[in-house]
Amino acid sequence: MTESAYLKCSVGPVLAKAVAETVLAQPSNPQEYIALYLLHVLQEEQNAAIAATRQAKVEALRQAWAGRHALREKRAADTIQRFFRQCQAVLRARRAEEEELWNKYEEAEAEADDLLGDVAGEKDHSGDALPDAADVDDAAAAVEDARVEFYKAHRFMLYIRKALLGMLKKELVDRREEVRMEQDKMHDALEVATEEAQKKDEAEAIAAATKGTLPSSDAMEKLVRQVTLRQHEKISAPMILFRVLRCWCYFLFDSTPKQVSTPADVAALLKPFKLMQLLRAFNPVRSYQRSRPLRLEDNLQNANDMNSGDDMQDGDVPIPQPKPRQARRVGRVLRVLLHDGEYICGVNPADHIDAEGSGADEEHEALEAAAAAADRAANITSRVEETAKKHSVILYALLRLLRTASAYRDARDKWLQLLTQAGREVPAAVELPEEDVNDPNDEEALRDEDDEVDEAAVRRLLLQIGVDTDEALAKLWIEADSVERAKWEGIAAARLEEEGQEEAAVVMAKDLMGTKATKIRCTHVSVIEVYGT
């Protein structure tokens, strides 16, 4: 642009506008006014130039940020997609591994079925002839059934890997906070239930002393149900894992409750390789060797169950069967585990009274309530097992093995108890458990000079070994069951006494009729009825 054009297009209009403004304003000093006006116009142009420069810089910065942001978004999207694909791959691998493990579990169970058919004649309690008593025969049959279930559940342990146990151990530590929250709930339930049970015991004792009747367990059962009632909509898998591994610590390491009070304590005891070996060799009713797995094939020659000195490897010390104290503890914890912390009465009135002959409405209601309770218990147990199965096959396998081992041990101990009560000799092939009096950590064996529970010694021992909250709660349930059982035994005894009096009256009437007496003075209603017929 030439100088004349610049003056014409830029300076000229500004001067013209300045002169016009001056004419309109008519200042006292027109020259100063024009100068100030031109200075103002110049400042506005400079500000506009600065604003344009700033805007250009901002736009450049925005474009640069947009480019970097787009790059970060692309990288984040790639990372998310890659992580999502990795998660999918891990889930598919986990699902495939679980399916493979489940197939292996079913194959192991089928394998055990075939082998059990081959060794049907080889029983842990075989040898001497069984007594003819019906209850002993039933107990022996129960032992055999429990033995079969145990070996079916145990067969899968021969195929587990220590990596699977290591994963359970790691998960237990990672989810210890969830376990702690569940433990707090159980502690609260135990404290409330214990306090209320003590109050109810005092009230029932006073009522029994004043009325001379057996204490009713209805209030106690209602109390325990109210305290521990749960919805079971979502059963805690970490708590199942903690309880199962804790019970295995009781069985395998003879641990005290204080030694396994937290998930960290349990994880510290469980070494995957050692745990794998112990699970493979575990036998709940006989001593076993850690390096020798429990195989059904060995039963063909009775090699696994008969731990003779010739069969032991150098330096391999046999591990004794679980102590009775631990067997009882595991059974109690399993009850809390399988019922998910809810008390369900284990007493069936049909075991004490005739369901068809019961005429009272109260008895019919009790029978219906017992049937409903049994259905509820089975439903909760199935939910717990389903939760364990959804978690992992290995957790379900450990839970089932624990259940069958506990049932096998309880059935064997009951059978031995019946044999002893009947005065029969125990077969030589059966290995007797350790006596409770020889167990220093058994609080139930502490007695004073009057053969009563030594409360002071029990408290000292519990401070030393600790208290398992689940076991303590189960003891409260067992106490409630014993009160309920005593109630129905009293009803059954009273009914038998009435039936005995009626039978005696019938015999008396028949004797009087045999003598052809012409006049009979009857003092019992049943005698009159019989004589009239």
Coordinates of N, CA and C in Angstrom, one line a residue, residues 132-323:
D132 N -25.1 -108.5 67.9 CA -26.4 -108.6 67.3 C -27.4 -107.5 67.6
A133 N -26.9 -106.6 68.5 CA -27.8 -105.5 68.9 C -28.2 -104.6 67.6
A134 N -29.4 -104.2 67.5 CA -29.9 -103.5 66.4 C -29.2 -102.1 66.3
D135 N -29.1 -101.4 67.4 CA -28.5 -100.1 67.4 C -27.0 -100.2 67.0
V136 N -26.3 -101.2 67.4 CA -24.9 -101.4 67.0 C -24.8 -101.7 65.5
D137 N -25.7 -102.5 65.0 CA -25.7 -102.8 63.6 C -26.0 -101.5 62.8
D138 N -27.0 -100.7 63.2 CA -27.3 -99.5 62.5 C -26.1 -98.5 62.6
A139 N -25.4 -98.5 63.7 CA -24.2 -97.6 63.8 C -23.1 -98.1 62.9
A140 N -22.9 -99.4 62.8 CA -21.9 -100.0 61.9 C -22.2 -99.7 60.4
A141 N -23.5 -99.8 60.1 CA -23.9 -99.4 58.7 C -23.7 -97.9 58.4
A142 N -24.0 -97.1 59.5 CA -23.7 -95.6 59.3 C -22.2 -95.4 59.1
V143 N -21.4 -96.1 59.8 CA -19.9 -95.9 59.6 C -19.6 -96.3 58.2
E144 N -20.1 -97.4 57.7 CA -19.7 -97.8 56.3 C -20.2 -96.7 55.3
D145 N -21.5 -96.2 55.5 CA -22.0 -95.2 54.6 C -21.1 -93.9 54.6
A146 N -20.7 -93.5 55.8 CA -19.9 -92.3 56.0 C -18.5 -92.6 55.4
R147 N -18.0 -93.8 55.5 CA -16.7 -94.1 54.9 C -16.7 -94.0 53.4
V148 N -17.8 -94.5 52.8 CA -17.9 -94.5 51.4 C -17.9 -93.0 50.9
E149 N -18.7 -92.2 51.6 CA -18.8 -90.8 51.2 C -17.5 -90.1 51.4
F150 N -16.7 -90.4 52.4 CA -15.4 -89.8 52.6 C -14.5 -90.1 51.5
Y151 N -14.4 -91.4 51.2 CA -13.5 -91.8 50.1 C -13.8 -91.2 48.8
K152 N -15.1 -91.0 48.5 CA -15.5 -90.3 47.3 C -15.0 -88.9 47.2
A153 N -15.2 -88.2 48.4 CA -14.8 -86.8 48.4 C -13.3 -86.7 48.4
H154 N -12.6 -87.7 49.0 CA -11.1 -87.6 49.1 C -10.4 -87.9 47.8
R155 N -11.0 -88.6 46.9 CA -10.3 -89.1 45.7 C -9.8 -87.9 44.9
F156 N -10.5 -86.8 44.9 CA -10.1 -85.6 44.1 C -8.8 -85.0 44.7
M157 N -8.6 -85.2 46.0 CA -7.4 -84.6 46.6 C -6.1 -85.2 46.0
L158 N -6.2 -86.4 45.4 CA -5.0 -86.9 44.8 C -4.6 -86.2 43.5
Y159 N -5.4 -85.3 43.0 CA -5.2 -84.7 41.7 C -5.0 -83.2 41.9
I160 N -5.1 -82.7 43.1 CA -5.0 -81.2 43.2 C -3.5 -80.8 43.1
R161 N -3.4 -79.5 42.8 CA -2.0 -78.9 42.7 C -1.9 -77.8 43.8
K162 N -0.6 -77.7 44.2 CA -0.4 -76.7 45.3 C -0.7 -75.3 44.8
A163 N -0.7 -75.0 43.5 CA -1.0 -73.7 43.0 C -2.4 -73.3 43.4
L164 N -3.3 -74.3 43.3 CA -4.7 -74.0 43.6 C -4.9 -73.7 45.1
L165 N -4.2 -74.4 46.0 CA -4.2 -74.0 47.4 C -3.6 -72.7 47.7
G166 N -2.5 -72.4 46.9 CA -1.9 -71.1 47.1 C -2.8 -69.9 46.7
M167 N -3.6 -70.2 45.6 CA -4.6 -69.1 45.3 C -5.6 -68.9 46.4
L168 N -6.1 -70.0 47.0 CA -7.0 -69.8 48.1 C -6.4 -69.1 49.3
K169 N -5.1 -69.4 49.6 CA -4.4 -68.7 50.6 C -4.3 -67.2 50.3
K170 N -3.9 -66.9 49.1 CA -3.8 -65.5 48.7 C -5.1 -64.7 48.8
E171 N -6.1 -65.4 48.3 CA -7.5 -64.7 48.4 C -7.9 -64.5 49.8
L172 N -7.6 -65.4 50.7 CA -8.0 -65.3 52.1 C -7.4 -64.1 52.7
V173 N -6.1 -63.8 52.4 CA -5.4 -62.7 52.9 C -5.9 -61.4 52.2
D174 N -6.2 -61.4 50.9 CA -6.6 -60.2 50.2 C -8.0 -59.8 50.7
R175 N -8.9 -60.7 51.1 CA -10.2 -60.4 51.5 C -10.4 -60.5 53.0
R176 N -9.4 -60.3 53.7 CA -9.4 -60.4 55.2 C -10.4 -59.4 55.8
E177 N -10.5 -58.2 55.2 CA -11.4 -57.2 55.7 C -12.9 -57.7 55.7
E178 N -13.3 -58.4 54.7 CA -14.6 -58.9 54.6 C -14.8 -60.0 55.7
V179 N -13.8 -60.8 55.9 CA -13.9 -61.8 57.0 C -14.0 -61.1 58.3
R180 N -13.3 -60.0 58.5 CA -13.3 -59.4 59.8 C -14.7 -58.8 60.1
M181 N -15.4 -58.3 59.1 CA -16.7 -57.8 59.2 C -17.7 -58.9 59.6
E182 N -17.5 -60.0 59.0 CA -18.4 -61.2 59.3 C -18.1 -61.7 60.7
Q183 N -16.8 -61.7 61.1 CA -16.5 -62.1 62.5 C -17.1 -61.1 63.5
D184 N -17.1 -59.8 63.2 CA -17.8 -58.9 64.1 C -19.2 -59.2 64.3
K185 N -19.9 -59.5 63.2 CA -21.3 -59.9 63.3 C -21.5 -61.1 64.2
M186 N -20.7 -62.1 64.1 CA -20.8 -63.3 64.9 C -20.5 -63.0 66.3
H187 N -19.5 -62.2 66.6 CA -19.2 -61.8 68.0 C -20.4 -61.1 68.6
D188 N -21.1 -60.2 67.9 CA -22.2 -59.5 68.4 C -23.4 -60.5 68.7
A189 N -23.6 -61.4 67.8 CA -24.7 -62.4 67.9 C -24.4 -63.3 69.1
L190 N -23.1 -63.6 69.3 CA -22.8 -64.5 70.5 C -23.0 -63.8 71.8
E191 N -22.6 -62.5 71.9 CA -22.7 -61.8 73.1 C -24.2 -61.6 73.5
V192 N -25.0 -61.2 72.5 CA -26.4 -61.0 72.8 C -27.1 -62.3 73.2
A193 N -26.8 -63.4 72.4 CA -27.4 -64.7 72.7 C -27.0 -65.2 74.1
T194 N -25.7 -65.0 74.4 CA -25.2 -65.5 75.7 C -25.9 -64.8 76.9
E195 N -26.0 -63.5 76.8 CA -26.6 -62.7 77.8 C -28.1 -63.0 78.0
E196 N -28.8 -63.1 76.9 CA -30.2 -63.4 77.0 C -30.4 -64.8 77.5
A197 N -29.5 -65.7 77.0 CA -29.7 -67.1 77.5 C -29.5 -67.3 79.0
Q198 N -28.6 -66.5 79.5 CA -28.4 -66.6 81.0 C -29.6 -66.1 81.7
K199 N -30.2 -65.0 81.2 CA -31.4 -64.5 81.9 C -32.5 -65.5 81.8
K200 N -32.7 -66.1 80.6 CA -33.7 -67.0 80.4 C -33.5 -68.3 81.3
D201 N -32.3 -68.7 81.4 CA -32.0 -69.9 82.3 C -32.4 -69.6 83.7
E202 N -32.1 -68.4 84.2 CA -32.5 -68.0 85.6 C -34.0 -68.0 85.7
A203 N -34.7 -67.5 84.7 CA -36.1 -67.4 84.8 C -36.7 -68.8 84.8
E204 N -36.2 -69.6 83.9 CA -36.8 -71.0 83.8 C -36.5 -71.8 85.0
A205 N -35.3 -71.6 85.6 CA -34.9 -72.3 86.8 C -35.9 -72.0 88.0
I206 N -36.2 -70.7 88.1 CA -37.1 -70.3 89.1 C -38.5 -70.8 88.9
A207 N -38.9 -70.8 87.6 CA -40.2 -71.4 87.3 C -40.3 -72.9 87.5
A208 N -39.2 -73.6 87.2 CA -39.2 -75.0 87.4 C -39.2 -75.3 88.9
A209 N -38.5 -74.5 89.7 CA -38.5 -74.8 91.2 C -39.8 -74.5 91.8
T210 N -40.5 -73.5 91.3 CA -41.8 -73.2 91.9 C -43.0 -74.1 91.4
K211 N -42.9 -74.5 90.2 CA -44.0 -75.3 89.7 C -43.7 -76.8 89.7
G212 N -42.4 -77.1 89.8 CA -42.1 -78.5 89.8 C -42.2 -79.2 88.4
T213 N -42.1 -78.4 87.4 CA -42.2 -79.0 86.0 C -40.9 -78.8 85.3
L214 N -40.8 -79.6 84.2 CA -39.6 -79.4 83.3 C -39.6 -78.1 82.6
P215 N -38.5 -77.4 82.5 CA -38.4 -76.1 81.8 C -38.7 -76.3 80.3
S216 N -39.5 -75.4 79.8 CA -39.9 -75.5 78.4 C -38.8 -74.8 77.6
S217 N -38.5 -75.4 76.4 CA -37.4 -74.9 75.6 C -38.0 -73.9 74.5
D218 N -39.3 -73.7 74.5 CA -39.9 -72.8 73.5 C -39.3 -71.4 73.5
A219 N -39.2 -70.9 74.7 CA -38.6 -69.5 74.8 C -37.2 -69.5 74.4
M220 N -36.4 -70.5 74.8 CA -35.0 -70.5 74.5 C -34.8 -70.7 72.9
E221 N -35.6 -71.5 72.3 CA -35.5 -71.7 70.9 C -35.9 -70.4 70.1
K222 N -37.0 -69.7 70.6 CA -37.4 -68.5 70.0 C -36.3 -67.4 70.2
L223 N -35.7 -67.4 71.4 CA -34.6 -66.4 71.6 C -33.4 -66.6 70.7
V224 N -32.9 -67.9 70.5 CA -31.8 -68.1 69.7 C -32.1 -67.8 68.2
R225 N -33.3 -68.2 67.8 CA -33.7 -67.9 66.4 C -33.7 -66.4 66.2
Q226 N -34.3 -65.6 67.2 CA -34.4 -64.2 67.0 C -33.0 -63.5 66.9
V227 N -32.0 -64.0 67.7 CA -30.7 -63.4 67.8 C -29.9 -63.7 66.5
T228 N -30.0 -64.9 66.0 CA -29.1 -65.3 64.9 C -29.8 -65.4 63.5
L229 N -31.1 -65.0 63.5 CA -31.8 -65.2 62.2 C -31.2 -64.3 61.1
R230 N -31.0 -64.9 60.0 CA -30.4 -64.2 58.8 C -31.2 -64.5 57.6
Q231 N -31.0 -63.6 56.6 CA -31.8 -63.7 55.4 C -31.1 -64.7 54.4
H232 N -29.8 -64.8 54.4 CA -29.1 -65.7 53.5 C -29.3 -65.4 52.0
E233 N -29.6 -64.1 51.7 CA -29.7 -63.7 50.3 C -28.3 -63.7 49.7
K234 N -27.3 -63.3 50.4 CA -25.9 -63.3 49.9 C -25.0 -63.9 50.9
I235 N -24.6 -65.1 50.7 CA -23.7 -65.8 51.7 C -22.3 -65.4 51.4
S236 N -21.5 -65.1 52.4 CA -20.1 -64.6 52.2 C -19.2 -65.7 51.9
A237 N -18.7 -65.7 50.6 CA -17.7 -66.7 50.2 C -16.4 -66.6 51.0
P238 N -15.9 -65.4 51.3 CA -14.6 -65.3 52.1 C -14.8 -65.9 53.5
M239 N -16.0 -65.8 54.1 CA -16.2 -66.4 55.4 C -16.2 -67.9 55.3
I240 N -16.8 -68.4 54.2 CA -16.8 -69.9 54.0 C -15.4 -70.4 53.9
L241 N -14.6 -69.6 53.1 CA -13.2 -70.0 52.9 C -12.4 -70.0 54.2
F242 N -12.7 -68.9 55.0 CA -12.0 -68.8 56.3 C -12.3 -70.0 57.2
R243 N -13.6 -70.3 57.3 CA -14.0 -71.4 58.2 C -13.5 -72.7 57.8
V244 N -13.6 -73.0 56.5 CA -13.1 -74.2 56.0 C -11.6 -74.4 56.2
L245 N -10.8 -73.4 55.9 CA -9.3 -73.5 56.1 C -9.0 -73.6 57.6
R246 N -9.8 -72.9 58.4 CA -9.6 -72.9 59.9 C -9.9 -74.3 60.4
C247 N -10.9 -74.9 59.9 CA -11.2 -76.3 60.4 C -10.1 -77.3 60.0
W248 N -9.6 -77.0 58.8 CA -8.5 -77.9 58.4 C -7.2 -77.7 59.2
C249 N -7.0 -76.5 59.7 CA -6.0 -76.3 60.7 C -6.2 -77.0 62.0
Y250 N -7.5 -77.1 62.4 CA -7.8 -77.9 63.6 C -7.5 -79.4 63.3
F251 N -7.9 -79.9 62.2 CA -7.7 -81.3 61.9 C -6.2 -81.7 61.7
L252 N -5.5 -80.9 60.9 CA -4.2 -81.3 60.4 C -3.1 -80.8 61.3
F253 N -3.2 -79.7 62.0 CA -2.2 -79.2 62.8 C -2.5 -79.1 64.3
D254 N -3.7 -79.6 64.7 CA -4.1 -79.5 66.1 C -4.0 -78.1 66.6
S255 N -4.4 -77.1 65.9 CA -4.3 -75.7 66.2 C -5.3 -75.4 67.3
T256 N -5.0 -74.4 68.1 CA -5.9 -73.8 69.0 C -6.7 -72.6 68.4
P257 N -7.8 -72.3 68.9 CA -8.5 -71.1 68.3 C -7.7 -69.8 68.3
K258 N -6.9 -69.6 69.3 CA -6.0 -68.4 69.3 C -5.0 -68.4 68.2
Q259 N -4.5 -69.6 67.8 CA -3.5 -69.7 66.7 C -4.1 -69.4 65.4
V260 N -5.4 -69.5 65.2 CA -6.1 -69.3 63.9 C -7.2 -68.4 64.0
S261 N -7.0 -67.3 64.8 CA -8.1 -66.4 65.0 C -8.4 -65.4 63.9
T262 N -7.4 -65.2 63.0 CA -7.5 -64.2 61.9 C -7.1 -64.9 60.6
P263 N -7.5 -64.4 59.5 CA -7.1 -64.9 58.2 C -5.6 -64.9 58.0
A264 N -4.9 -63.9 58.6 CA -3.4 -63.9 58.5 C -2.8 -65.0 59.2
D265 N -3.4 -65.4 60.4 CA -2.9 -66.5 61.2 C -3.1 -67.8 60.4
V266 N -4.2 -68.0 59.8 CA -4.5 -69.2 59.1 C -3.5 -69.3 57.9
A267 N -3.4 -68.2 57.2 CA -2.5 -68.2 56.0 C -1.0 -68.5 56.4
A268 N -0.6 -68.0 57.6 CA 0.7 -68.3 58.0 C 1.0 -69.8 58.3
L269 N -0.1 -70.5 58.8 CA 0.1 -71.9 59.0 C 0.0 -72.8 57.8
L270 N -0.7 -72.3 56.8 CA -0.9 -73.2 55.6 C 0.2 -72.9 54.5
K271 N 1.0 -73.9 54.4 CA 2.0 -73.9 53.3 C 1.5 -74.8 52.2
P272 N 1.3 -74.3 51.0 CA 0.6 -75.0 49.9 C 1.1 -76.4 49.7
F273 N 2.4 -76.6 49.6 CA 2.9 -78.0 49.4 C 2.7 -78.9 50.5
K274 N 2.9 -78.4 51.7 CA 2.6 -79.3 52.9 C 1.2 -79.6 53.0
L275 N 0.3 -78.6 52.8 CA -1.1 -78.8 52.9 C -1.6 -79.8 51.8
M276 N -1.0 -79.7 50.7 CA -1.4 -80.7 49.6 C -1.0 -82.1 50.0
Q277 N 0.1 -82.3 50.6 CA 0.5 -83.6 51.0 C -0.4 -84.1 52.2
L278 N -0.7 -83.3 53.1 CA -1.5 -83.7 54.2 C -2.9 -84.0 53.8
L279 N -3.5 -83.2 52.9 CA -4.8 -83.5 52.4 C -4.9 -84.8 51.6
R280 N -3.8 -85.1 50.9 CA -3.8 -86.4 50.1 C -3.7 -87.6 51.1
A281 N -3.1 -87.4 52.2 CA -2.9 -88.6 53.1 C -3.8 -88.6 54.3
F282 N -4.7 -87.6 54.4 CA -5.5 -87.4 55.6 C -6.5 -88.6 55.8
N283 N -6.6 -89.1 57.0 CA -7.5 -90.1 57.4 C -8.1 -89.7 58.8
P284 N -9.4 -89.5 58.9 CA -10.0 -89.0 60.1 C -10.1 -90.1 61.2
V285 N -9.9 -91.4 60.9 CA -10.1 -92.4 61.9 C -8.9 -93.3 62.1
R286 N -7.8 -92.9 61.6 CA -6.6 -93.7 61.7 C -5.3 -92.8 61.5
S287 N -4.2 -93.3 62.1 CA -3.0 -92.6 61.8 C -2.6 -92.7 60.4
Y288 N -1.9 -91.7 59.9 CA -1.5 -91.7 58.5 C -0.1 -91.1 58.4
Q289 N 0.5 -91.3 57.2 CA 1.8 -90.8 56.9 C 1.7 -89.7 55.8
R290 N 2.5 -88.6 56.1 CA 2.4 -87.5 55.2 C 2.8 -87.8 53.8
S291 N 3.8 -88.6 53.6 CA 4.3 -88.9 52.3 C 3.6 -90.1 51.6
R292 N 2.6 -90.7 52.2 CA 1.9 -91.8 51.6 C 0.4 -91.3 51.4
P293 N 0.0 -91.0 50.2 CA -1.4 -90.6 50.0 C -2.4 -91.8 50.3
L294 N -3.6 -91.4 50.7 CA -4.6 -92.4 51.0 C -5.3 -92.8 49.8
R295 N -5.0 -94.0 49.3 CA -5.5 -94.5 48.0 C -6.4 -95.7 48.3
L296 N -7.5 -95.8 47.6 CA -8.3 -97.0 47.7 C -7.6 -98.2 47.2
E297 N -6.7 -98.1 46.3 CA -6.0 -99.2 45.8 C -5.2 -99.9 46.9
D298 N -4.7 -99.2 47.8 CA -3.9 -99.8 48.9 C -4.8 -100.6 49.8
N299 N -6.1 -100.3 49.9 CA -7.0 -101.0 50.7 C -7.2 -102.5 50.3
L300 N -6.8 -102.8 49.1 CA -6.9 -104.2 48.6 C -6.0 -105.0 49.4
Q301 N -4.9 -104.5 49.8 CA -3.9 -105.2 50.7 C -3.9 -104.7 52.1
N302 N -4.8 -103.8 52.4 CA -4.9 -103.1 53.7 C -3.6 -102.4 54.1
A303 N -2.9 -101.8 53.1 CA -1.6 -101.2 53.3 C -1.7 -99.8 53.8
N304 N -2.7 -99.1 53.4 CA -2.8 -97.7 53.8 C -3.3 -97.5 55.2
D305 N -4.3 -98.4 55.6 CA -5.0 -98.2 56.9 C -4.1 -98.9 58.0
M306 N -3.3 -99.8 57.6 CA -2.5 -100.5 58.6 C -1.1 -99.9 58.6
N307 N -0.8 -99.0 59.4 CA 0.5 -98.3 59.4 C 1.5 -99.1 60.2
S308 N 2.0 -100.2 59.6 CA 3.0 -101.0 60.3 C 4.4 -100.4 60.2
G309 N 5.3 -100.9 61.0 CA 6.6 -100.3 61.0 C 7.4 -100.7 59.7
D310 N 7.0 -101.8 59.0 CA 7.7 -102.2 57.8 C 7.4 -101.2 56.7
D311 N 6.1 -100.7 56.7 CA 5.7 -99.8 55.6 C 6.2 -98.4 55.7
M312 N 6.7 -98.0 56.8 CA 7.1 -96.6 57.0 C 8.4 -96.4 56.3
Q313 N 8.5 -95.2 55.7 CA 9.7 -94.8 55.1 C 10.7 -94.2 56.1
D314 N 11.9 -94.2 55.8 CA 12.9 -93.7 56.7 C 12.6 -92.2 57.1
G315 N 12.5 -92.0 58.4 CA 12.3 -90.7 58.9 C 10.8 -90.2 58.7
D316 N 9.9 -91.1 58.3 CA 8.5 -90.7 58.1 C 7.8 -91.1 59.4
V317 N 7.4 -90.1 60.2 CA 6.7 -90.3 61.4 C 5.2 -90.3 61.2
P318 N 4.5 -91.3 61.7 CA 3.0 -91.3 61.4 C 2.4 -90.1 62.2
I319 N 1.4 -89.6 61.5 CA 0.6 -88.5 62.1 C -0.6 -89.1 62.8
P320 N -0.9 -88.8 64.0 CA -2.1 -89.4 64.7 C -3.4 -88.9 64.1
Q321 N -4.4 -89.7 64.3 CA -5.7 -89.2 63.9 C -6.1 -88.0 64.7
P322 N -7.0 -87.2 64.2 CA -7.5 -86.0 65.0 C -8.0 -86.3 66.4
K323 N -7.7 -85.4 67.3 CA -8.1 -85.7 68.7 C -9.6 -85.5 68.8

